[in-house]
PDB file of C-alpha atoms in Angstrom:
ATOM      1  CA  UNK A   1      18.034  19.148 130.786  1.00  0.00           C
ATOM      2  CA  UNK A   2      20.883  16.678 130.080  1.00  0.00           C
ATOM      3  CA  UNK A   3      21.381  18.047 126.331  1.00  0.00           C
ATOM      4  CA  UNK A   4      23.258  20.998 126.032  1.00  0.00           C
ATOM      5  CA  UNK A   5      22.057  21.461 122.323  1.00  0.00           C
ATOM      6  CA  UNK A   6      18.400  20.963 122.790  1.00  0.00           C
ATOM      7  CA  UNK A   7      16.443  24.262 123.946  1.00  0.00           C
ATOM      8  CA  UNK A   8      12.745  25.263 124.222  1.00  0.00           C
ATOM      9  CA  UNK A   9      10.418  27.676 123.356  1.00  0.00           C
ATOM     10  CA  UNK A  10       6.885  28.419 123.797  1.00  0.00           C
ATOM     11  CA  UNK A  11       4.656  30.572 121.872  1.00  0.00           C
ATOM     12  CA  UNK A  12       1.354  32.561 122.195  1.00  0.00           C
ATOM     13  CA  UNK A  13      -0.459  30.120 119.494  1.00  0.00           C
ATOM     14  CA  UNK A  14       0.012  26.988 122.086  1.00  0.00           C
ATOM     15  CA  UNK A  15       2.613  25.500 120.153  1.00  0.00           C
ATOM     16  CA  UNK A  16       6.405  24.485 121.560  1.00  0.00           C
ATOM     17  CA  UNK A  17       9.256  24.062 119.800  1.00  0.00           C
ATOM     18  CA  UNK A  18      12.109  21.657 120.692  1.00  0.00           C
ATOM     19  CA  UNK A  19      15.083  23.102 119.156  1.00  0.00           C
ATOM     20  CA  UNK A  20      18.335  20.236 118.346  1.00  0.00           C
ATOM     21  CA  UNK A  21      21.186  22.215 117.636  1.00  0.00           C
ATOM     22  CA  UNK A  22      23.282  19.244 117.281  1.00  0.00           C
ATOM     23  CA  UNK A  23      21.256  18.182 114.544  1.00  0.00           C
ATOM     24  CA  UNK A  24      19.690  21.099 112.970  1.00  0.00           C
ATOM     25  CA  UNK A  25      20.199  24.765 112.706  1.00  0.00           C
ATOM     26  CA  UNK A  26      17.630  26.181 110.647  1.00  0.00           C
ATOM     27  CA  UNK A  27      14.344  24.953 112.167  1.00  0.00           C
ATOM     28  CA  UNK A  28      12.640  22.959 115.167  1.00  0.00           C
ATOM     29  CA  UNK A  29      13.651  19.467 115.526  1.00  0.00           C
ATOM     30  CA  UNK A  30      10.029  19.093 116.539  1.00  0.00           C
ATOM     31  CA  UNK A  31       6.859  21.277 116.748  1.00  0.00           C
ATOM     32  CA  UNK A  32       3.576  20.280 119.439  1.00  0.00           C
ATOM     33  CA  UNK A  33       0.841  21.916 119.718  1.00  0.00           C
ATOM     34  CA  UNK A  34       0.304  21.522 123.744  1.00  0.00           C
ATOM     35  CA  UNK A  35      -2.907  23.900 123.890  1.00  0.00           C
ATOM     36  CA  UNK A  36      -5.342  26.220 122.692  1.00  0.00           C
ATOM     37  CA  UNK A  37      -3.850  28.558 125.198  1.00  0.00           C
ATOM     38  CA  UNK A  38      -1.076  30.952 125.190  1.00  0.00           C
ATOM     39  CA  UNK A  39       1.837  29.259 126.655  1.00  0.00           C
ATOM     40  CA  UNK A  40       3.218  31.084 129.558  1.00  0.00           C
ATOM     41  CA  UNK A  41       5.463  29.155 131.529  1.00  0.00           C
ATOM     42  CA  UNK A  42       7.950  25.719 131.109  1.00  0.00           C
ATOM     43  CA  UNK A  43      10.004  23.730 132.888  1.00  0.00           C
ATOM     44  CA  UNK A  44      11.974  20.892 132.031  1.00  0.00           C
ATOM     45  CA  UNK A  45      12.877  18.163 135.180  1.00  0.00           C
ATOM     46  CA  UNK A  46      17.030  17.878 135.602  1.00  0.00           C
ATOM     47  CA  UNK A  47      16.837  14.507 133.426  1.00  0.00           C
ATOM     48  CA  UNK A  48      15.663  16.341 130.387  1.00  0.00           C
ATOM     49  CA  UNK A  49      12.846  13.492 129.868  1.00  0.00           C
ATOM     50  CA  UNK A  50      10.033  15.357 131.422  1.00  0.00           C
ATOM     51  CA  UNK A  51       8.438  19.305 130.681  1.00  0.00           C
ATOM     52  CA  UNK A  52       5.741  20.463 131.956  1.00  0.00           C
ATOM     53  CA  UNK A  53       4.343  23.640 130.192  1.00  0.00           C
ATOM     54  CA  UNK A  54       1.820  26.629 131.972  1.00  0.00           C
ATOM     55  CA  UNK A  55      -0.932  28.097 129.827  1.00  0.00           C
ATOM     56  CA  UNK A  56      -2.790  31.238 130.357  1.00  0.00           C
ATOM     57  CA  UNK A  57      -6.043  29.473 131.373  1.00  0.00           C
ATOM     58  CA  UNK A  58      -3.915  27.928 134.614  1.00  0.00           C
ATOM     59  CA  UNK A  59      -3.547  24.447 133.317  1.00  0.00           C
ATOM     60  CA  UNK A  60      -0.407  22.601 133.097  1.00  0.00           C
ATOM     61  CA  UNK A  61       0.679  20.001 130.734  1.00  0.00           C
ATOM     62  CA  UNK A  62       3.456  17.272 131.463  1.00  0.00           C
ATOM     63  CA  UNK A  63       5.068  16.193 128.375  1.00  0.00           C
ATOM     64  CA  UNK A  64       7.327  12.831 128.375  1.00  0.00           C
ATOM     65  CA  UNK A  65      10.403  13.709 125.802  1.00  0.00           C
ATOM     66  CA  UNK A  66      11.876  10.541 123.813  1.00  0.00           C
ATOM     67  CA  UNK A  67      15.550   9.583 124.598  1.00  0.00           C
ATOM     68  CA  UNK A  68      16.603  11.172 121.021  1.00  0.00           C
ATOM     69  CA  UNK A  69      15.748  14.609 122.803  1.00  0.00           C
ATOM     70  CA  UNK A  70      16.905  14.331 126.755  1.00  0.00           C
ATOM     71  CA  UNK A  71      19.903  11.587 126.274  1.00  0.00           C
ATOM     72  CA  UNK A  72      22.966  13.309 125.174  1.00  0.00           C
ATOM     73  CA  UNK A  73      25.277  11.834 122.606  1.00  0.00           C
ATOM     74  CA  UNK A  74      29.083  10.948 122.425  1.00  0.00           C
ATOM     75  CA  UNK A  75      31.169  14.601 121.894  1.00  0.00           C
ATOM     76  CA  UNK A  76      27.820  16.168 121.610  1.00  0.00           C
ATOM     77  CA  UNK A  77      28.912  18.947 124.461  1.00  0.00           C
ATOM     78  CA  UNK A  78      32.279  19.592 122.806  1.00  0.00           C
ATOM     79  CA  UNK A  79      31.048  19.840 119.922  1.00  0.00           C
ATOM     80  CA  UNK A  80      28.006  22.420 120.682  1.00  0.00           C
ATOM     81  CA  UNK A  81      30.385  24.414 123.022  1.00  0.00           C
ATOM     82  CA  UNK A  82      32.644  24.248 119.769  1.00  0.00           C
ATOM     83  CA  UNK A  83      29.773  25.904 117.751  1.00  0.00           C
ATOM     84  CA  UNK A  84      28.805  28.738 120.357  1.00  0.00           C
ATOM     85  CA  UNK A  85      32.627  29.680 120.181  1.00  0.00           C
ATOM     86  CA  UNK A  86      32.495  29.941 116.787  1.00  0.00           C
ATOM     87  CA  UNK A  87      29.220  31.546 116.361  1.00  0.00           C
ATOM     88  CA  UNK A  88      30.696  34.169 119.292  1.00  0.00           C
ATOM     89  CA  UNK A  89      34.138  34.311 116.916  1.00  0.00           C
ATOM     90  CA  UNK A  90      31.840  35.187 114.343  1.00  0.00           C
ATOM     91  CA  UNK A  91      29.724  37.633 115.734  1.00  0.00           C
ATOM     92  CA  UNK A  92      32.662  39.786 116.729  1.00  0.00           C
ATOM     93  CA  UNK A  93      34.215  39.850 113.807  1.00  0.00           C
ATOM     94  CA  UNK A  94      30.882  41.099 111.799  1.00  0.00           C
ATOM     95  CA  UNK A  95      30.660  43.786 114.825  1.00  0.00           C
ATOM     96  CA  UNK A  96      34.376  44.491 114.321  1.00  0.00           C
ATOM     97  CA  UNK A  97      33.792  44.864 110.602  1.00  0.00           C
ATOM     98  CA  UNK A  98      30.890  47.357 110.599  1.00  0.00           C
ATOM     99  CA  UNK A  99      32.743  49.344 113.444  1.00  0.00           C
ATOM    100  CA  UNK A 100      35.428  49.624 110.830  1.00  0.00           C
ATOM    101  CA  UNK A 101      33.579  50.322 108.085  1.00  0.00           C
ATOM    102  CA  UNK A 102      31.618  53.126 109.913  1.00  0.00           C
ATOM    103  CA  UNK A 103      34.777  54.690 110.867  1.00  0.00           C
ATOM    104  CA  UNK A 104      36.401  54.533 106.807  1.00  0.00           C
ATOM    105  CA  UNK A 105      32.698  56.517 105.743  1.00  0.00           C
ATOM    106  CA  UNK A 106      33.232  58.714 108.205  1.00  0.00           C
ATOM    107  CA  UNK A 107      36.923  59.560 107.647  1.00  0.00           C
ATOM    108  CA  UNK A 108      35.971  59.609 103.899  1.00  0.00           C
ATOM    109  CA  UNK A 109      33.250  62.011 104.628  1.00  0.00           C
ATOM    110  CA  UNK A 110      35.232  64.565 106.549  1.00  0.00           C
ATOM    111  CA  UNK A 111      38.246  64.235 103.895  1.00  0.00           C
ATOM    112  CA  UNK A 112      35.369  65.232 101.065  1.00  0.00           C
ATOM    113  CA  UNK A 113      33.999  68.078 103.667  1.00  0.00           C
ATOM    114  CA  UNK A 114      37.598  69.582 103.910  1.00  0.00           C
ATOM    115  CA  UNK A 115      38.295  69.199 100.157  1.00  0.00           C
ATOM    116  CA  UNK A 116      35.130  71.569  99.548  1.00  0.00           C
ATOM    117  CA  UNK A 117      35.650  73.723 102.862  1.00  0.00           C
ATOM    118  CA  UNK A 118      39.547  74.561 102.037  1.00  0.00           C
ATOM    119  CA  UNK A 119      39.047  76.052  98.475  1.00  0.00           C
ATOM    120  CA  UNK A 120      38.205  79.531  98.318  1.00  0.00           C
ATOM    121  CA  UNK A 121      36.526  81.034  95.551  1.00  0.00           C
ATOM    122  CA  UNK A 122      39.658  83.509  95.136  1.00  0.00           C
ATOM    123  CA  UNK A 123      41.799  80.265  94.981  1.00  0.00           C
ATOM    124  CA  UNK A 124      39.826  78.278  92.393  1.00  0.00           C
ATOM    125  CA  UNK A 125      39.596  81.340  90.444  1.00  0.00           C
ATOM    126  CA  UNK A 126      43.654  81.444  90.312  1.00  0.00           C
ATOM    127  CA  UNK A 127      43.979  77.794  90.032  1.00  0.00           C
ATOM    128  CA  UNK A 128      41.525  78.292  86.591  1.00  0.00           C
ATOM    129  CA  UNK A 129      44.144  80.760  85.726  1.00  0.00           C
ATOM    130  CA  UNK A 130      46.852  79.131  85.875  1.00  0.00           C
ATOM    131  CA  UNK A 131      45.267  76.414  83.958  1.00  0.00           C
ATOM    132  CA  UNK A 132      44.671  78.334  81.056  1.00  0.00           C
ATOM    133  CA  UNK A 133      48.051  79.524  80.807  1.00  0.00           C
ATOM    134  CA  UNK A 134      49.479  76.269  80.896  1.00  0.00           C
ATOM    135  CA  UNK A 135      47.109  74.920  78.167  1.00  0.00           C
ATOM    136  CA  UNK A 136      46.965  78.275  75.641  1.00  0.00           C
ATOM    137  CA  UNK A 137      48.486  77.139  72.457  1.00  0.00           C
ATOM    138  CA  UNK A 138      51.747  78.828  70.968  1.00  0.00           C
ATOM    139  CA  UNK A 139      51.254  82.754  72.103  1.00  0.00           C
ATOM    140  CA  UNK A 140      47.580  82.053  72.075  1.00  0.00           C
ATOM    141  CA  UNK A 141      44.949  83.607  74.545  1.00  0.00           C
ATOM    142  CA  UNK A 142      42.683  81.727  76.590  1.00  0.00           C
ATOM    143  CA  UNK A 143      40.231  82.192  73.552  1.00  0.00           C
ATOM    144  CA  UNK A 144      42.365  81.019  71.358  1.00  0.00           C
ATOM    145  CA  UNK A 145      43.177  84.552  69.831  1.00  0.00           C
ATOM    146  CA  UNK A 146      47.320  85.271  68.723  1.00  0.00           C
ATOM    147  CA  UNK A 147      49.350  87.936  69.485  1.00  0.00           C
ATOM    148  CA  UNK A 148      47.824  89.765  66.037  1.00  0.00           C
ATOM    149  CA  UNK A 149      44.222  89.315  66.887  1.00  0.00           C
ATOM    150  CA  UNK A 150      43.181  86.354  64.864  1.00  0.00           C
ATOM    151  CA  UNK A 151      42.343  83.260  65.867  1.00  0.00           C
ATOM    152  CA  UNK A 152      44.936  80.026  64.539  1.00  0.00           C
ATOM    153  CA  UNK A 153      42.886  77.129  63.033  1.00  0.00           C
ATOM    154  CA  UNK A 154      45.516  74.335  63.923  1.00  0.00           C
ATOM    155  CA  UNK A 155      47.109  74.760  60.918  1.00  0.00           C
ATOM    156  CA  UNK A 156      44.698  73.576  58.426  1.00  0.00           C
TER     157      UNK A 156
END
């Protein structure tokens, strides 16, 4: 084929599909429906104006392609070999970016696994201690209780 945007593909419903990337991304340029038959086989003659497409019965049909589909236009191969570079740019950046982000879950998920592995029940129990000491009120006990016994309503 002379167009280096235009591909082919053939499906098990009989239909082929003439794909014109320089034109459009998100669907067939163009649709046939070459047989009742599976298609199993295609091959498209070095001018790009002639396909001929295998079935699973045996036949063959030759299809004649318009000049729209087998006569490349001006810059068209610069600017499809423009697009596969950026689609390739793309695509390794995306795999780049969910490497990365796979690696940060991971690192976060070992950081929370040695945050709960490193603290000892003896340690939490001092660190609970010491908090209580810090936060008692003027001479008061962790319940709240002064040195004489009675508990301090916050001066009220």
């Amino acid at each position: 084929p002379t167009r280096p945007g235009v591909f082919y593909t053939i499906k098990m419903d009989g239909t082929m599909d003439v794909w014109d990337l320089y034109y459009k991304h998100n669907e067939p340029t163009l649709t046939v429906q070459v047989s009742d038959s599976s298609l199993t086989t295609f091959a498209a003659h070095e001018s790009g104006g002639i396909v001929a497409v295998g079935t699973a019965d045996g036949s063959v049909n030759i299809l004649q392609m318009s000049a729209g589909l087998s006569e490349m236009a001006l810059n068209e191969k610069a600017a499809i070999n423009n697009m596969f570079d950026r689609e390739t740019a793309r695509e390794k950046n995306l795999e780049k970016a969910i490497k990365e982000a796979k690696v940060k879950a991971r690192k976060e998920a070992a950081r929370k696994d040695e945050l709960i592995d490193n603290v000892t029940p003896e340690q939490l129990q001092a660190i609970e201690e010491d908090f209580m000491k810090q936060t008692a009120l003027d001479g008061a006990d962790a319940n709240g209780a002064t040195e004489n016994g009675h508990a301090e309503n916050g001066g009220a």
